[in-house]
Each structure stands twice: as structure tokens, then as C-alpha cells.
Amino acid sequence: MKRSRLDKPRCHCAVFGVYGDPQAAQVAYYGLLAQQHRGQEGSGIVTSEFDSAAQRQRFHVHKDFGLVDDVYKGTGILTDVLCGSMAIGHNRYSTAGASDNKANIQPFTVLYKGGNIAIAHNGNLTNFREIRRRLQNEGTIFQTTSDTEVILHLIARSKEREQIDQIRDALSQVRGAFSLVILTDSALIAARDHSGFRPLALGRKGKAFLVSSETVGFDIVDGEYVRDVQPGEMVIIDDKAHRAGQVTSIRIDDRPAIPHHCIFEYIYFSRPDSRVFGHSVDKVRRKLGKNLAKSQPVLPKDPADKLIVINVPDSSNTATMGYVQATNKEGGNAKLEIGLIRSHYIGRTFIQPGQDIRMNKVKTKFNTVKGVLKDNVVVIVDDSIVRGTTSRQLVQLVRQAGPKEVHFRVSSPPITHPCHYGMDFPTPKELIANQCDGDVKKIGEALGVDSLGYLSIEEMLASAPDENGENYCTACFSGRYPVPIDTNQKKEENEA
Ligand code: SF4
């Protein structure tokens, strides 16, 4: 059996934290369930409970491969095993070579001189190989291949006396992208790197505090969004904070925070009903679609023809609505139609039974509504093109329905570079934009469309809330990496 994926970049994770809810594990479960799209290969929850017999806090852990619903379905896992009023949780995708190792499923837990500690991480550390090598040379034994484990070792080896200072000391040494939830015997800590690459939000549910990658994690438990954890900030939620209803905020170190939020969170990763980097994803995605319509209008061969604009469910739904709205506002004649139907029983990953069945993989996930497409000028709007394999197969599928013309519009620029901050892209040579030397006409020919149009980097940035675009990372489109990458790491990731 070969595990296969539709052609989209993958986010490594979602994190969730709870402090001060007697049913912390159940709240964390729902928070993770709402963020299933950020990681579908494994999930874990760690809770902390006071053991009155031993007069100390005890950690309970449950993690496994699979979807959130499957991982916690065993009798009593959430109610009898994962006891306590504090919890952190994690959904993950595997990184290269690590998908079959259960030890890589987070949260990671250790018992060290400072007590119990558990950590869950969304992002990717850019200097972890360098730190790992140094620690290994000094005798540290690693149990996983994950970059996150170095943070635990740095905490355990810190010379600082107070645990909070040990965590600060560790976080001040790592670089790259991290949105973290950390559980100690007495506190829930949320921390974010100085660029704020990945989202991390603070919320409340009654008197309890919540932390979540996306705000949909709050909505599902009737919690409310309070604010984002700021780049370079550490938020400490302990008994004092819980009683006062006010968290403690400190800086990781004195380095200035310069936001480089991942623009791809708006384009594809985050759910449109989330608020990410303080703004509605739906609103930004709609604007991406509107700007795409303005810069890349479709001109049918016969100007009298109406445009049938279809989305690729679900990630391009919102951008497609924006595209149609702006096209008609500019005097065009476009109609939004549901031309592609997605099977909801196939996730972002699925099992391909064998090489001998050489079928169009996209057919397992999508089907066309032929009456909508036949004899019409069809515009497919998608959020991104990576290898181009899925887009090519989608075009074939649409063509089988007998349209007059097929045009393709993309609400982001061509992807040309890998991400080193927590998204999993194919190697540069596998990206269709590189295979076609960045020539959009050539890419369109490879996809088999009548015309192809992308948003430019400038138009993409103009669609995001900070219109001068300085607050965003665009490295996978531009090759401009805002935080330097360890050269060996870069080489390994490019060749992986
Ligand atoms: S390289 Fe691309 S996917 Fe990675 S953080 Fe930057 S914008 Fe996001």
C-alpha cells in the first residue's frame, strides 16, 4: 500500500492548551478536533493532575497515530486516564523519514531536576541541527528525530535556578519558527518566536485560559478569543494568573520582535472561520480572490460568453467568491457554480491501493457536475499550485465534462522555494514553476488550460491586512528568507 497525498504543502502542526478547567482533556480534544486540518497523522494530549497520595503533580499522556477522533476513542481515555485541570495537545504531520516513529508524536514529556515538563510545537527550528550536534558531542542522548526535543534538553541543562528562566534561556538559543505550548507542574506557558511565523492565540472559557494555533479551537468549546501571543512573547498562566484573571507576560529576550507572519496561513492553511494574526482569514482570502480577478481577468474567445467560475473545494471556496464578485463589479459576466464535488470521506491523505491501478488520483476525491460545465467557458480558481500534478488532473477531469474553454486562476504567486519555517513543500526541482523556468505560459501548457493567471507577490501582499507587506514572510514565492537557515539543514531539506 502506498500512502499518497493530494498536491498541497503540509503544515506540521496544531497546538492547544488549557489551564483551569476540570475537564481539561475534553476541552483539548475538541480544540484539536477543530484543528484537524493542520495535522492528520498523529495526535497527543498531556494533562497534569495533583496526586494527593504522593503530594505532587502527576502527568498523564495519551498519543497515537491517526485522526483526533480515532486517537482518543478508547473507553475512558479522556475522562479516566487524562485527568487534571491543565492540558496541552498537539496534532501533527510527520517530517521526512519520521512518519513511522511513535516517539515523534508530541507533546514530548520529561521529568528533570525542575519537575515534569511537556512541550508541543508548531513550526520548525532553523538552527536545531547545529544545537543537536553540540549537545550530542557533550553526551546528550536524543530519543526522537524532532527539532522540538532540543528545546527540552536546553531547558534541562540550563544553569538558571527558576524554571521560567530555564525556559527563557532555552528559547533564547533557538532560531526559526516556534509557536509553543509548554506544561510544567504549576503552569501553562505559551511562547512565540520573534518573527511570529505561525499563529498562536490566547482565549478564555469561563475562568479557564486557552491557547490555540487557530481561533476555531476556541469557538468549538464556546471559548472566546482574547488576543494573539505576540512575537517574542512568553505568556505564563499559573495559579496566580488564574485567580487574578490576568496572565503574566514576559519577553523571551531583548532581541526586537520583527513580524514575518506566514502569508500562506491566509492563502491556504488556516480555516476561513479562524482569526489569524489578529485578522479574519475569510476576509483576506476573499480579497485575494478580488485582486486576482482585477489583475487576471478571463477573456473568453467569444465576448458574449458567460464565465462559469468554479472553486476547488474547500480551500479555494472563499477566494472564488471574491473572484466572481470583483469580476462582475468590473463589468464582467461571471456566475459562481459548484462544478466540483468533493468526497468528504477522503481526507487530505489517502491510500493508493497499488501502482497497477493507474487512475486519475483526483477522481478519488473529486467529481464534476457535468451539466454545469458542458459547453461553457469555465474558470477554475485554486489557492496554489505546487507540483502541478493535482491541477493537471483536475483540468483533465473538467475537460471530460465537455466545456468550451478551461481557464485556471491562482490566488497566490508561483511557488519556487521550500519553506524552512514549518511547512512541508516538495524539493525545488519538483515544483512546476521551477520545472517550467517560471514561465507562466509554459505552466499553463503543462496543465492543459486555455489560459493561466497567478497573483503577483505585490498583489498578494496588497490583499493582506498590513498593506505595505513588511510583516509577512513570502520566502516560498520570493526566495527571501527573513531568518537565516543553517546551511547543512538547507542542503538536507532541499535534497530530502
Ligand atoms: S516560506 Fe512560505 S510557507 Fe514558509 S513561512 Fe514563509 S510564506 Fe509561509
XYZ file of C-alpha atoms and ligand atoms in Angstrom:
504
model
C 0.000 0.000 0.000
C 1.360 3.381 -0.938
C 0.375 6.431 1.057
C -0.396 9.260 -1.308
C -1.278 12.913 -0.929
C -3.020 15.469 -2.992
C -0.628 18.116 -4.135
C -0.634 20.769 -1.405
C 2.021 21.899 1.030
C 1.502 20.468 4.510
C 1.594 22.289 7.765
C 3.417 20.452 10.511
C 1.066 21.030 13.389
C -1.604 22.489 15.599
C -1.194 23.147 19.309
C -3.741 23.655 22.058
C -3.507 24.424 25.790
C -5.955 24.563 28.718
C -5.445 25.918 32.245
C -8.080 25.771 34.973
C -10.807 23.544 33.565
C -11.663 20.330 35.478
C -12.327 18.677 32.101
C -9.127 19.952 30.510
C -8.553 16.830 28.367
C -12.022 17.007 26.841
C -11.612 20.704 26.076
C -8.213 19.958 24.484
C -9.762 17.128 22.460
C -12.325 19.487 20.930
C -9.664 22.147 20.361
C -7.599 19.608 18.432
C -10.614 18.271 16.565
C -11.339 21.773 15.207
C -7.719 21.951 14.015
C -7.553 18.555 12.348
C -6.689 20.243 9.034
C -3.281 21.273 10.482
C -2.127 17.710 11.139
C -3.676 14.364 10.381
C -1.044 11.753 11.071
C -0.975 11.713 14.857
C -2.270 13.421 17.959
C -1.394 13.627 21.640
C -2.649 15.155 24.890
C -0.784 15.520 28.190
C -2.650 16.501 31.358
C -1.406 17.437 34.798
C -3.192 16.281 37.974
C -2.384 16.718 41.644
C -1.686 13.308 43.198
C -2.758 13.779 46.817
C -1.243 10.462 47.975
C 2.201 11.400 46.611
C 1.628 15.120 47.326
C 2.887 16.106 43.869
C 1.692 16.797 40.340
C 1.461 13.820 38.027
C 1.418 13.923 34.204
C -0.878 11.670 32.158
C -0.096 11.095 28.480
C -2.004 9.623 25.570
C -0.817 9.828 21.967
C -1.018 7.760 18.838
C -1.089 7.776 15.051
C -4.381 8.671 13.410
C -7.075 11.303 13.361
C -8.127 13.011 16.587
C -11.412 11.137 16.657
C -9.626 7.765 16.478
C -6.741 8.512 18.843
C -8.984 9.271 21.860
C -11.888 6.928 21.166
C -10.864 4.257 23.711
C -13.133 3.964 26.752
C -12.301 6.472 29.455
C -9.189 7.949 27.791
C -10.471 11.484 28.071
C -12.341 11.038 31.352
C -10.411 8.483 33.434
C -6.883 8.480 32.026
C -6.239 12.095 31.071
C -7.294 13.591 34.418
C -6.441 17.069 35.647
C -7.310 20.690 35.054
C -4.304 21.549 32.869
C -3.634 20.096 29.440
C -1.654 20.618 26.272
C -2.318 18.876 22.953
C -0.868 18.546 19.501
C -1.857 17.374 16.011
C 0.949 16.552 13.673
C 2.124 15.682 10.220
C 5.311 13.681 10.026
C 8.531 15.192 8.808
C 10.725 13.346 6.318
C 11.763 9.863 7.496
C 9.938 10.110 10.786
C 6.390 9.073 9.983
C 6.647 5.573 11.456
C 8.235 6.508 14.771
C 5.661 6.911 17.545
C 8.279 8.631 19.701
C 7.994 11.624 17.356
C 4.353 12.237 18.255
C 4.019 15.266 20.522
C 3.640 16.509 23.213
C 7.055 15.352 24.436
C 7.368 14.882 28.195
C 10.360 14.586 30.529
C 10.954 14.522 34.255
C 14.082 16.531 35.117
C 15.530 18.301 38.137
C 12.889 21.049 37.825
C 9.940 18.600 37.761
C 7.688 17.424 34.947
C 7.657 19.294 31.687
C 5.763 18.708 28.423
C 6.060 20.589 25.149
C 4.093 20.846 21.883
C 5.461 22.823 18.928
C 4.165 24.279 15.686
C 6.949 25.490 13.407
C 10.478 24.499 12.504
C 13.718 25.482 14.229
C 16.321 26.656 11.745
C 19.395 26.003 13.924
C 18.384 22.735 15.580
C 20.934 20.553 13.780
C 23.728 22.773 14.996
C 22.404 22.675 18.615
C 21.732 18.951 18.424
C 25.275 18.254 17.240
C 26.723 20.324 20.069
C 24.554 18.591 22.685
C 25.334 15.141 21.281
C 29.066 15.903 21.437
C 28.553 16.788 25.080
C 26.849 13.442 25.757
C 23.123 14.165 25.385
C 21.090 11.200 24.132
C 18.144 12.050 21.859
C 15.029 9.897 21.748
C 13.416 11.419 18.669
C 14.433 12.941 15.347
C 12.315 16.017 16.025
C 13.721 19.544 16.288
C 11.438 20.162 19.293
C 13.404 17.804 21.537
C 16.407 20.172 21.598
C 14.270 22.709 23.500
C 13.667 20.188 26.302
C 17.381 19.410 26.557
C 18.279 23.102 26.615
C 15.763 23.640 29.436
C 17.102 20.676 31.424
C 20.723 21.818 31.008
C 20.118 25.486 31.765
C 22.156 26.965 34.625
C 19.257 29.238 35.623
C 17.626 28.497 39.005
C 13.965 29.290 38.275
C 12.094 27.129 35.785
C 10.656 30.105 33.878
C 14.197 31.430 33.439
C 15.356 27.996 32.270
C 12.644 28.065 29.574
C 13.560 31.626 28.579
C 17.211 30.627 28.430
C 16.379 27.691 26.120
C 14.098 29.704 23.842
C 16.638 32.493 23.506
C 19.043 29.964 21.920
C 16.743 28.553 19.243
C 16.008 30.283 15.931
C 13.337 29.935 13.298
C 9.630 29.317 13.786
C 8.046 28.236 17.042
C 4.577 28.606 18.460
C 4.748 26.559 21.636
C 2.611 25.355 24.494
C 4.584 24.102 27.492
C 3.141 22.417 30.559
C 5.031 22.377 33.857
C 3.872 21.130 37.261
C 2.460 24.554 38.041
C 1.910 26.474 34.805
C 0.847 26.550 31.188
C 3.253 28.610 29.108
C 2.662 29.857 25.566
C 5.577 31.246 23.582
C 6.152 32.516 20.071
C 9.326 33.233 18.083
C 10.386 36.819 17.378
C 9.042 36.712 13.793
C 5.657 35.249 14.749
C 5.769 32.942 11.717
C 2.989 30.658 12.973
C -0.204 31.838 14.650
C -0.827 31.442 18.394
C -3.821 32.899 20.183
C -4.891 33.306 23.785
C -8.505 32.659 24.732
C -10.852 32.127 27.683
C -13.618 29.724 28.532
C -15.266 30.994 31.679
C -12.423 31.305 34.187
C -10.197 28.871 32.290
C -7.452 30.075 29.935
C -6.983 28.554 26.491
C -4.182 28.719 23.931
C -4.687 27.644 20.336
C -2.944 27.795 16.961
C -6.206 28.962 15.392
C -9.238 30.578 16.994
C -11.552 27.819 15.679
C -10.171 25.893 18.672
C -11.916 28.418 20.955
C -15.189 28.510 19.008
C -15.817 24.780 19.282
C -15.703 24.879 23.111
C -17.653 28.156 23.397
C -14.488 29.943 24.355
C -13.567 33.446 23.292
C -10.534 34.960 21.619
C -8.658 37.394 23.833
C -5.560 38.312 21.840
C -2.583 36.882 19.962
C 0.535 35.795 21.809
C 2.941 38.419 20.458
C 6.151 37.625 18.553
C 8.962 37.143 21.092
C 6.479 36.900 23.986
C 6.119 34.258 26.688
C 2.720 34.110 28.399
C 2.651 32.423 31.800
C -0.623 31.073 33.133
C -0.364 29.784 36.683
C -2.491 29.733 39.811
C -1.867 33.443 40.424
C -2.913 34.316 36.863
C -5.946 32.073 37.119
C -7.152 33.700 40.340
C -6.450 37.226 39.057
C -7.887 36.512 35.613
C -4.727 38.064 34.187
C -1.784 36.287 32.563
C 1.843 37.240 33.131
C 3.665 38.375 30.003
C 7.447 38.476 29.641
C 9.838 38.773 26.708
C 11.936 35.760 25.709
C 14.963 38.053 25.491
C 15.948 41.587 24.498
C 16.017 40.973 20.749
C 13.444 43.095 18.929
C 10.383 41.335 17.525
C 10.091 41.854 13.771
C 6.918 40.164 12.479
C 7.220 37.874 9.470
C 3.869 36.134 9.590
C 3.457 33.257 7.159
C 1.330 34.616 4.303
C 0.433 31.028 3.389
C -1.707 30.796 6.538
C -4.066 33.243 4.810
C -3.789 31.642 1.377
C -4.384 28.014 2.293
C -3.516 26.613 5.729
C -5.828 28.257 8.215
C -9.551 27.702 8.279
C -11.504 30.642 6.827
C -13.562 30.845 10.038
C -10.378 31.461 12.065
C -8.860 34.737 13.080
C -5.162 34.509 12.352
C -2.512 37.165 13.101
C -5.405 39.164 14.512
C -7.478 39.184 11.300
C -10.284 37.187 9.708
C -8.921 34.598 7.269
C -12.194 34.737 5.313
C -11.779 38.452 4.689
C -8.175 38.160 3.484
C -8.931 35.157 1.298
C -11.849 36.998 -0.298
C -9.590 39.965 -1.035
C -7.008 37.639 -2.610
C -9.773 36.447 -4.957
C -10.893 40.002 -5.733
C -7.365 41.174 -6.542
C -6.888 38.067 -8.678
C -9.985 38.973 -10.720
C -8.703 42.520 -11.212
C -5.208 41.507 -12.283
C -6.014 38.263 -14.115
C -9.432 38.619 -15.765
C -10.545 35.863 -18.110
C -11.419 36.999 -21.621
C -13.438 34.311 -23.437
C -12.867 33.847 -27.157
C -16.471 34.926 -27.752
C -17.009 38.055 -25.614
C -20.732 37.203 -25.364
C -19.973 34.050 -23.396
C -20.705 33.995 -19.692
C -17.917 32.774 -17.344
C -18.735 29.801 -15.142
C -16.378 30.179 -12.173
C -15.813 27.084 -10.031
C -13.933 26.560 -6.781
C -11.688 23.672 -5.802
C -13.377 22.634 -2.551
C -12.769 23.557 0.153
C -9.644 25.669 0.330
C -10.414 27.942 -2.629
C -14.112 28.497 -1.831
C -13.699 31.972 -0.377
C -11.199 33.253 -2.954
C -13.565 32.065 -5.720
C -16.427 34.097 -4.246
C -14.158 37.159 -4.210
C -13.143 36.465 -7.817
C -16.755 36.371 -9.037
C -17.776 39.424 -7.022
C -14.913 41.556 -8.377
C -15.341 40.285 -11.954
C -18.964 41.384 -12.015
C -18.154 44.670 -10.296
C -15.663 45.388 -13.084
C -18.458 44.855 -15.641
C -17.799 41.162 -16.352
C -20.360 38.412 -16.683
C -19.438 35.661 -14.227
C -21.527 33.075 -12.427
C -20.356 31.163 -9.375
C -21.165 27.484 -9.749
C -20.412 24.327 -7.798
C -18.783 22.379 -10.606
C -16.570 20.128 -8.499
C -17.952 17.922 -5.757
C -15.556 16.701 -3.111
C -15.896 13.400 -1.305
C -15.785 14.207 2.402
C -14.775 10.669 3.255
C -11.325 11.147 1.737
C -9.022 13.322 3.813
C -6.028 15.335 2.671
C -4.210 11.993 2.566
C -5.465 8.695 1.245
C -4.219 5.212 0.472
C -3.436 4.340 -3.122
C -4.064 0.559 -3.450
C -1.189 -0.169 -5.851
C 0.878 1.095 -8.761
C -1.036 -1.096 -11.199
C -4.192 0.972 -10.877
C -3.085 3.938 -12.966
C -6.100 6.064 -12.350
C -6.504 9.800 -12.072
C -5.873 10.208 -8.306
C -8.011 13.308 -8.209
C -11.030 11.158 -9.130
C -10.958 9.543 -5.702
C -11.571 12.941 -4.185
C -13.492 14.999 -6.777
C -16.204 14.555 -9.349
C -17.688 17.091 -11.765
C -21.252 18.298 -12.157
C -21.311 17.817 -15.905
C -24.394 19.904 -16.650
C -22.750 22.944 -15.081
C -19.575 22.659 -17.168
C -20.702 21.335 -20.548
C -20.392 23.834 -23.444
C -19.447 26.637 -21.070
C -16.348 28.795 -20.561
C -15.069 27.515 -17.231
C -12.698 29.307 -14.838
C -11.162 27.139 -12.108
C -9.949 29.160 -9.116
C -7.430 27.473 -6.821
C -5.363 28.809 -3.925
C -1.954 27.489 -5.025
C -0.113 25.168 -7.408
C 2.748 23.088 -6.047
C 3.900 20.195 -8.249
C 1.018 20.749 -10.640
C 0.021 17.072 -10.639
C -3.356 17.656 -8.975
C -4.091 20.748 -11.050
C -3.319 18.853 -14.263
C -5.644 16.010 -13.251
C -8.371 18.439 -12.216
C -8.178 20.104 -15.615
C -8.460 16.678 -17.310
C -11.487 15.889 -15.164
C -13.152 19.190 -16.038
C -12.341 18.731 -19.742
C -14.108 15.334 -19.690
C -17.332 17.228 -18.900
C -17.145 18.959 -22.310
C -16.590 22.693 -21.563
C -15.912 25.151 -24.384
C -12.789 26.590 -22.698
C -10.942 25.936 -19.431
C -9.052 28.751 -17.680
C -7.120 28.472 -14.406
C -6.594 31.277 -11.870
C -4.442 31.036 -8.747
C -4.854 33.271 -5.692
C -1.121 33.208 -4.874
C 2.144 33.597 -6.863
C 4.140 30.671 -8.327
C 5.846 28.621 -5.582
C 9.576 28.452 -6.290
C 11.324 27.810 -2.959
C 10.999 25.441 0.011
C 9.754 26.553 3.410
C 12.146 26.249 6.352
C 9.664 27.585 8.908
C 7.236 24.717 9.390
C 5.548 23.887 6.092
C 6.390 20.805 4.125
C 6.967 21.520 0.411
C 8.448 19.213 -2.210
C 12.049 19.825 -3.329
C 12.562 22.873 -5.601
C 13.095 20.677 -8.671
C 9.658 19.078 -8.150
C 7.846 22.436 -8.204
C 6.111 23.019 -11.525
C 7.067 26.708 -11.542
C 10.758 25.708 -11.488
C 10.282 22.908 -13.999
C 8.829 25.465 -16.415
C 11.528 28.086 -15.600
C 8.922 30.394 -14.093
C 7.249 30.788 -17.499
C 3.506 31.045 -16.782
C 2.589 30.259 -20.404
C 4.646 27.051 -20.212
C 2.998 26.081 -16.895
C -0.415 26.655 -18.476
C 0.533 24.367 -21.372
C 1.698 21.703 -18.915
C -1.656 21.911 -17.125
C -3.592 21.792 -20.400
C -5.555 25.036 -19.921
C -6.560 27.780 -22.332
C -5.042 30.385 -20.010
C -3.371 30.544 -16.604
C -3.007 33.518 -14.265
C -1.368 33.951 -10.853
C -1.414 36.781 -8.335
C 1.902 38.618 -8.182
C 3.771 38.890 -4.867
C 2.842 42.584 -4.678
C -0.860 41.869 -5.325
C -0.814 39.088 -2.729
C 0.701 41.413 -0.125
C -1.781 44.132 -1.023
C -4.565 41.676 -0.088
C -3.214 41.141 3.436
C -4.078 43.472 6.340
C -0.698 45.195 6.564
C -0.685 46.641 3.079
C 2.975 47.573 2.882
C 3.668 43.849 3.201
C 6.571 44.201 5.608
C 5.019 41.985 8.255
C 4.911 38.840 6.142
C 7.176 36.039 5.100
C 6.988 35.364 1.352
C 10.087 33.146 1.077
C 8.428 30.252 -0.786
C 7.448 32.718 -3.533
C 10.385 35.105 -3.432
C 13.340 33.141 -2.009
C 13.848 35.944 0.541
C 14.220 34.133 3.870
C 13.754 36.552 6.770
C 15.610 34.315 9.268
C 18.861 32.676 8.125
C 18.889 28.895 7.702
C 21.655 26.583 8.910
C 23.488 25.720 5.643
C 23.537 21.946 6.284
C 19.862 21.992 7.202
C 19.055 23.880 3.996
C 21.021 21.364 1.926
C 19.344 18.360 3.582
C 15.870 19.832 3.228
C 16.424 20.758 -0.425
C 17.598 17.241 -1.197
C 15.081 15.371 1.003
S 8.252 30.167 3.278
Fe 6.103 30.286 2.615
S 5.027 28.694 3.787
Fe 7.012 29.075 4.812
S 6.616 30.618 6.402
Fe 7.276 31.716 4.571
S 5.357 32.204 3.463
Fe 4.898 30.594 4.965
